[in-house]
Amino acid sequence: MLASLALIATILPTQQAEIKPHPLSDFIGRSFDQIKFEKTTDEDLKKLYKTAKSKLRPEALELPTSEAQQIHALLDGRGKDAVCNAVLWVPTEYRKLDDLKRHIEIAPEVAYPRTRYEDFAFAFWSTRGIMAIYNPTEGDLFALVLSTPERVAETMDSYPKEATAISTIVDPGANWNRVLNFSRYYVDVNINSSNRPGELGGSYQRNLEGDLEGIVRRMGGAVRYDRSTSGGRFDIKVSSTKFNDKFRATFTVDMDFETQTPYGSLRASSYRTKGIENSYSRELNDLIDDAFDALFDDIGDKLKRLRPETKGEKTQETIQSMLTQLTRKKA
């Protein structure tokens, strides 16, 4: 459960020190090792410790240790001036919430996400600036979050203190036929007239536009043109650069597709370009076919990935929201 918290980051080589967590009994909600909450910056951290990119969130740095545990400095933004306002610690010595009793004499308060899909909650000691993400049924501890008492108290104040129901994920696309409909299209063929061969004149362009419009209107498979539906769009643009003295130009085919699905918007595109100086119609048709193939490959790949979020993904979103609230800049 909550496997997303078991993060593995690549350690970047550096000559800085490893962070050494102190016992929780020594934590007073102002600092963690050499980190001073609301003062130590991203730049400071990189001078103090070995650091690595954190896979927990972009606004964080991992601080590798020699032990099999994880420590992430949680910043209020990105860049060298971002300030560390909290630390997320995945310890090896504390496996259960009860393991903390020997370090923290008072009992914790407990808060619950308003909507949760797994059995987890936040145990917290607001006067100490300590929070634990844990399973309230089994008592398993997944991570500790350390910050200032004020930040922990303010953040936890917005969460219910009574246990909330564990919800079931509803698949919005359970009965969807996985057909992507579109009701609008736009086709534009614009071959540069400068030194253009006669065979590529206005009538050729109009005929090519008509052929492409016909292809789009006849689509009826996984991608289907249906003017009775609302939304969805298919755009095709064919263009060229100026022709040189050898009647060579660079042709470009640009395709964009967008539609709505039960899981949100799906967008796909393709872009193909090629220099052509003879057999224009055949070469350009091949280029257009290649662009169609690439577009439908992109659509197919994205269609396969459409699914409801998992319980773990929902849980991770909830935890990330809490961390954002905890570490945000104060006015």
Coordinates of C-alpha atoms in Angstrom, one line a residue:
M1 CA 0.0 0.0 0.0
L2 CA 1.1 3.5 -0.8
A3 CA 4.0 2.1 -2.8
S4 CA 4.3 5.5 -4.5
L5 CA 6.1 6.7 -1.3
A6 CA 8.8 4.1 -1.7
L7 CA 10.8 6.3 -4.0
I8 CA 14.2 5.5 -5.5
A9 CA 16.4 8.4 -6.7
T10 CA 19.7 8.3 -8.4
I11 CA 22.4 9.8 -6.2
L12 CA 24.4 12.6 -7.8
P13 CA 28.1 12.7 -7.1
T14 CA 29.1 15.4 -4.7
Q15 CA 31.6 16.1 -1.9
Q16 CA 29.0 17.4 0.6
A17 CA 28.0 15.6 3.8
E18 CA 25.2 13.1 4.3
I19 CA 22.3 14.1 6.4
K20 CA 22.1 12.5 9.8
P21 CA 18.5 12.3 11.3
H22 CA 18.4 13.0 15.0
P23 CA 15.9 11.1 17.3
L24 CA 12.4 12.5 17.2
S25 CA 12.7 13.3 20.9
D26 CA 15.2 16.0 19.9
F27 CA 12.9 17.5 17.2
I28 CA 11.4 20.8 18.4
G29 CA 9.8 22.0 15.1
R30 CA 12.4 24.5 14.0
S31 CA 15.2 22.6 12.3
F32 CA 16.1 19.1 11.1
D33 CA 19.9 18.4 11.3
Q34 CA 21.4 21.5 9.6
I35 CA 18.1 22.5 7.9
K36 CA 16.4 25.5 9.4
F37 CA 12.7 25.6 8.3
E38 CA 11.6 28.8 6.5
K39 CA 15.3 29.9 6.2
T40 CA 17.4 27.3 4.4
T41 CA 17.2 27.6 0.7
D42 CA 17.7 25.2 -2.3
E43 CA 21.1 26.7 -2.8
D44 CA 22.0 26.2 0.9
L45 CA 20.9 22.6 0.8
K46 CA 23.2 21.8 -2.1
K47 CA 26.1 23.3 -0.2
L48 CA 25.3 21.4 3.0
Y49 CA 24.5 18.0 1.7
K50 CA 24.6 15.4 -1.0
T51 CA 21.5 16.1 -3.1
A52 CA 19.6 14.3 -5.8
K53 CA 16.5 15.1 -7.8
S54 CA 13.5 14.1 -5.8
K55 CA 11.0 11.8 -7.4
L56 CA 8.5 12.7 -4.7
R57 CA 7.7 16.1 -6.3
P58 CA 9.4 18.7 -8.4
E59 CA 9.6 21.2 -5.5
A60 CA 11.8 19.0 -3.5
L61 CA 15.4 17.6 -3.2
E62 CA 16.3 14.2 -2.0
L63 CA 19.1 14.1 0.6
P64 CA 20.7 10.6 0.3
T65 CA 21.9 8.9 3.4
S66 CA 24.1 5.8 3.9
E67 CA 21.1 3.9 5.4
A68 CA 18.1 2.4 3.5
Q69 CA 15.8 5.3 4.2
Q70 CA 14.7 8.4 2.3
I71 CA 14.7 12.1 3.2
H72 CA 13.2 14.7 1.0
A73 CA 13.6 18.4 1.6
L74 CA 10.2 20.0 0.7
L75 CA 10.6 23.5 -0.8
D76 CA 8.0 26.3 -1.4
G77 CA 8.9 26.5 -5.1
R78 CA 11.7 25.8 -7.5
G79 CA 15.1 27.5 -8.1
K80 CA 18.0 28.3 -5.9
D81 CA 16.0 30.8 -3.7
A82 CA 13.2 28.4 -2.9
V83 CA 12.9 27.8 0.9
C84 CA 12.7 24.5 2.7
N85 CA 9.6 24.5 4.9
A86 CA 9.3 20.8 5.7
V87 CA 11.0 17.4 5.4
L88 CA 9.4 14.1 4.4
W89 CA 11.3 11.2 6.0
V90 CA 10.7 7.5 5.1
P91 CA 12.6 5.9 8.1
T92 CA 13.7 2.4 8.6
E93 CA 13.6 2.4 12.4
Y94 CA 9.9 3.3 12.7
R95 CA 7.6 0.8 11.1
K96 CA 4.5 1.3 13.2
L97 CA 2.9 4.4 14.6
D98 CA 3.4 2.9 18.1
D99 CA 7.2 2.9 17.5
L100 CA 7.1 6.7 18.0
K101 CA 5.8 6.4 21.6
R102 CA 9.2 6.2 23.1
H103 CA 10.1 9.5 21.5
I104 CA 6.8 11.4 21.8
E105 CA 5.1 11.0 25.1
I106 CA 1.8 12.7 24.2
A107 CA -0.8 10.9 22.1
P108 CA -1.3 12.2 18.5
E109 CA -4.4 13.8 17.0
V110 CA -5.7 12.1 13.9
A111 CA -7.1 13.7 10.7
Y112 CA -8.5 12.1 7.6
P113 CA -8.7 13.2 3.9
R114 CA -12.2 14.2 3.0
T115 CA -12.1 11.7 0.2
R116 CA -9.9 8.7 0.3
Y117 CA -9.7 5.5 -1.6
E118 CA -7.2 3.6 0.7
D119 CA -7.0 3.2 4.4
F120 CA -4.7 6.0 5.4
A121 CA -4.8 9.0 7.7
F122 CA -2.6 11.7 9.3
A123 CA -1.5 11.4 12.9
F124 CA 0.0 14.6 14.1
W125 CA 1.5 16.4 17.0
S126 CA 0.8 20.1 16.2
T127 CA 2.8 21.4 19.2
R128 CA 5.9 19.5 17.9
G129 CA 5.5 20.0 14.2
I130 CA 5.4 16.3 13.5
M131 CA 3.0 14.4 11.3
A132 CA 2.8 10.7 10.3
I133 CA 1.2 9.2 7.2
Y134 CA -0.1 5.8 8.4
N135 CA -2.7 3.1 8.1
P136 CA -5.1 3.6 11.1
T137 CA -6.4 0.0 11.0
E138 CA -3.0 -1.8 10.9
G139 CA -0.9 1.0 12.4
D140 CA 1.7 0.8 9.7
L141 CA 3.7 3.9 9.3
F142 CA 4.6 5.0 5.7
A143 CA 6.3 8.4 6.2
L144 CA 7.0 11.2 8.7
V145 CA 6.6 14.8 7.7
L146 CA 8.4 17.4 9.9
S147 CA 7.8 21.1 9.8
T148 CA 7.1 24.0 12.1
P149 CA 4.3 23.6 14.7
E150 CA 2.4 26.5 13.1
R151 CA 2.4 24.9 9.6
V152 CA 1.3 21.5 10.8
A153 CA -1.5 23.0 12.9
E154 CA -2.7 25.2 10.1
T155 CA -2.6 22.4 7.6
M156 CA -4.3 19.8 9.7
D157 CA -7.0 22.2 10.8
S158 CA -8.6 21.9 7.4
Y159 CA -9.0 18.1 7.6
P160 CA -11.8 16.2 9.3
K161 CA -11.0 14.6 12.6
E162 CA -13.6 11.9 12.3
A163 CA -12.9 8.9 10.0
T164 CA -14.1 9.3 6.5
A165 CA -15.5 6.6 4.3
I166 CA -13.1 4.7 2.0
S167 CA -14.6 5.4 -1.5
T168 CA -14.8 3.1 -4.5
I169 CA -13.3 4.4 -7.8
V170 CA -15.9 4.8 -10.4
D171 CA -14.8 4.2 -14.0
P172 CA -16.4 7.0 -16.1
G173 CA -15.6 5.0 -19.3
A174 CA -16.9 1.6 -18.2
N175 CA -19.6 1.6 -20.9
W176 CA -17.7 3.6 -23.5
N177 CA -17.2 2.0 -26.9
R178 CA -13.7 3.7 -27.2
V179 CA -14.6 5.4 -30.4
L180 CA -13.2 9.0 -30.8
N181 CA -15.8 11.2 -32.5
F182 CA -15.2 14.6 -34.1
S183 CA -17.6 16.9 -35.8
R184 CA -15.4 19.6 -37.2
Y185 CA -12.5 19.6 -39.6
Y186 CA -10.2 22.0 -41.4
V187 CA -8.1 21.3 -44.5
D188 CA -5.7 23.8 -46.0
V189 CA -3.3 23.2 -48.9
N190 CA -0.9 26.2 -49.5
I191 CA 1.9 25.5 -51.9
N192 CA 4.2 28.5 -52.3
S193 CA 3.7 30.2 -55.7
S194 CA 7.3 31.4 -56.0
N195 CA 8.8 29.5 -59.0
R196 CA 6.1 26.8 -58.5
P197 CA 5.9 24.1 -61.2
G198 CA 2.7 24.4 -63.2
E199 CA 1.4 20.9 -62.2
L200 CA 1.1 22.2 -58.6
G201 CA -1.1 25.2 -59.5
G202 CA -4.4 26.2 -58.1
S203 CA -6.5 23.3 -59.5
Y204 CA -4.1 20.8 -58.0
Q205 CA -4.3 22.4 -54.6
R206 CA -8.1 22.6 -54.7
N207 CA -8.3 18.9 -55.8
L208 CA -5.9 17.8 -53.0
E209 CA -8.0 19.8 -50.4
G210 CA -11.1 18.0 -51.7
D211 CA -9.5 14.6 -51.6
L212 CA -8.3 15.2 -48.0
E213 CA -11.7 16.5 -46.9
G214 CA -13.3 13.3 -48.4
I215 CA -10.9 11.1 -46.4
V216 CA -11.8 12.9 -43.2
R217 CA -15.5 12.8 -43.8
R218 CA -15.4 9.0 -44.5
M219 CA -13.6 8.2 -41.3
G220 CA -15.6 5.6 -39.4
G221 CA -13.4 3.4 -37.3
A222 CA -11.9 4.1 -33.9
V223 CA -11.7 7.8 -35.2
R224 CA -15.1 8.7 -36.6
Y225 CA -16.5 11.8 -38.3
D226 CA -20.0 12.5 -37.0
R227 CA -21.3 15.9 -37.6
S228 CA -24.2 15.2 -35.2
T229 CA -21.9 15.1 -32.2
S230 CA -20.7 18.0 -30.3
G231 CA -17.0 18.8 -30.2
G232 CA -13.9 17.1 -31.6
R233 CA -11.7 18.5 -34.4
F234 CA -9.4 17.3 -37.1
D235 CA -7.0 19.8 -38.8
I236 CA -4.7 19.1 -41.8
K237 CA -2.3 21.7 -43.2
V238 CA -0.1 21.1 -46.2
S239 CA 2.4 23.7 -47.2
S240 CA 5.7 24.3 -48.9
T241 CA 8.6 26.7 -48.9
K242 CA 9.6 28.7 -52.0
F243 CA 10.9 26.6 -54.9
N244 CA 14.6 27.1 -55.9
D245 CA 16.0 27.3 -59.4
K246 CA 15.9 23.5 -59.5
F247 CA 12.2 23.5 -58.6
R248 CA 12.9 21.9 -55.2
A249 CA 11.0 22.9 -52.1
T250 CA 10.5 21.6 -48.6
F251 CA 6.9 20.3 -48.1
T252 CA 5.3 20.0 -44.7
V253 CA 2.3 18.1 -43.5
D254 CA 0.9 19.1 -40.1
M255 CA -2.0 17.2 -38.5
D256 CA -3.8 17.9 -35.3
F257 CA -6.6 15.9 -33.7
E258 CA -8.6 16.7 -30.5
T259 CA -11.7 15.2 -28.9
Q260 CA -13.3 14.6 -25.6
T261 CA -13.4 11.2 -23.8
P262 CA -14.9 10.1 -20.5
Y263 CA -11.4 10.6 -19.1
G264 CA -10.9 14.1 -20.4
S265 CA -9.5 15.6 -23.5
L266 CA -7.4 13.5 -25.9
R267 CA -5.0 15.4 -28.2
A268 CA -2.7 13.9 -30.9
S269 CA -0.6 15.3 -33.7
S270 CA 1.9 14.5 -36.4
Y271 CA 4.4 16.6 -38.3
R272 CA 6.2 15.4 -41.4
T273 CA 8.5 17.4 -43.7
K274 CA 10.5 16.4 -46.9
G275 CA 12.4 18.1 -49.7
I276 CA 10.8 17.3 -53.1
E277 CA 12.1 18.2 -56.6
N278 CA 10.3 15.8 -58.9
S279 CA 7.3 13.4 -59.0
Y280 CA 5.6 15.9 -56.8
S281 CA 2.2 14.3 -56.6
R282 CA 3.5 10.9 -55.7
E283 CA 6.1 12.2 -53.2
L284 CA 3.6 14.5 -51.6
N285 CA 0.9 11.8 -51.3
D286 CA 3.5 9.5 -49.7
L287 CA 4.4 12.3 -47.2
I288 CA 0.7 12.8 -46.4
D289 CA 0.2 9.0 -45.9
D290 CA 3.2 9.0 -43.6
A291 CA 1.7 11.9 -41.6
F292 CA -1.7 10.0 -41.3
D293 CA 0.1 6.8 -40.1
A294 CA 2.0 8.8 -37.5
L295 CA -1.1 10.6 -36.3
F296 CA -3.1 7.3 -35.9
D297 CA -0.2 5.7 -34.1
D298 CA -0.2 8.6 -31.7
I299 CA -4.0 8.4 -31.3
G300 CA -3.8 4.6 -30.7
D301 CA -1.0 4.9 -28.1
K302 CA -3.0 7.5 -26.2
L303 CA -6.3 5.6 -26.5
K304 CA -4.6 2.5 -24.9
R305 CA -3.5 4.6 -21.9
L306 CA -7.0 5.9 -21.2
R307 CA -8.2 4.5 -17.9
P308 CA -9.5 5.5 -14.5
E309 CA -7.0 6.6 -11.9
T310 CA -5.9 3.8 -9.6
K311 CA -6.3 3.9 -5.8
G312 CA -2.6 4.6 -5.4
E313 CA -2.7 7.5 -7.8
K314 CA -5.6 9.0 -6.0
T315 CA -3.8 8.6 -2.7
Q316 CA -0.7 10.2 -4.1
E317 CA -2.7 13.2 -5.3
T318 CA -4.2 13.7 -1.9
I319 CA -0.8 13.5 -0.2
Q320 CA 0.7 15.9 -2.7
S321 CA -2.1 18.4 -2.1
M322 CA -1.4 18.2 1.7
L323 CA 2.3 18.8 1.1
T324 CA 1.6 21.8 -1.1
Q325 CA -0.6 23.3 1.6
L326 CA 2.0 22.6 4.2
T327 CA 4.9 24.1 2.4
R328 CA 3.3 27.1 0.6
K329 CA 4.7 30.5 0.9
K330 CA 3.1 32.7 3.5
A331 CA 1.9 36.1 2.6

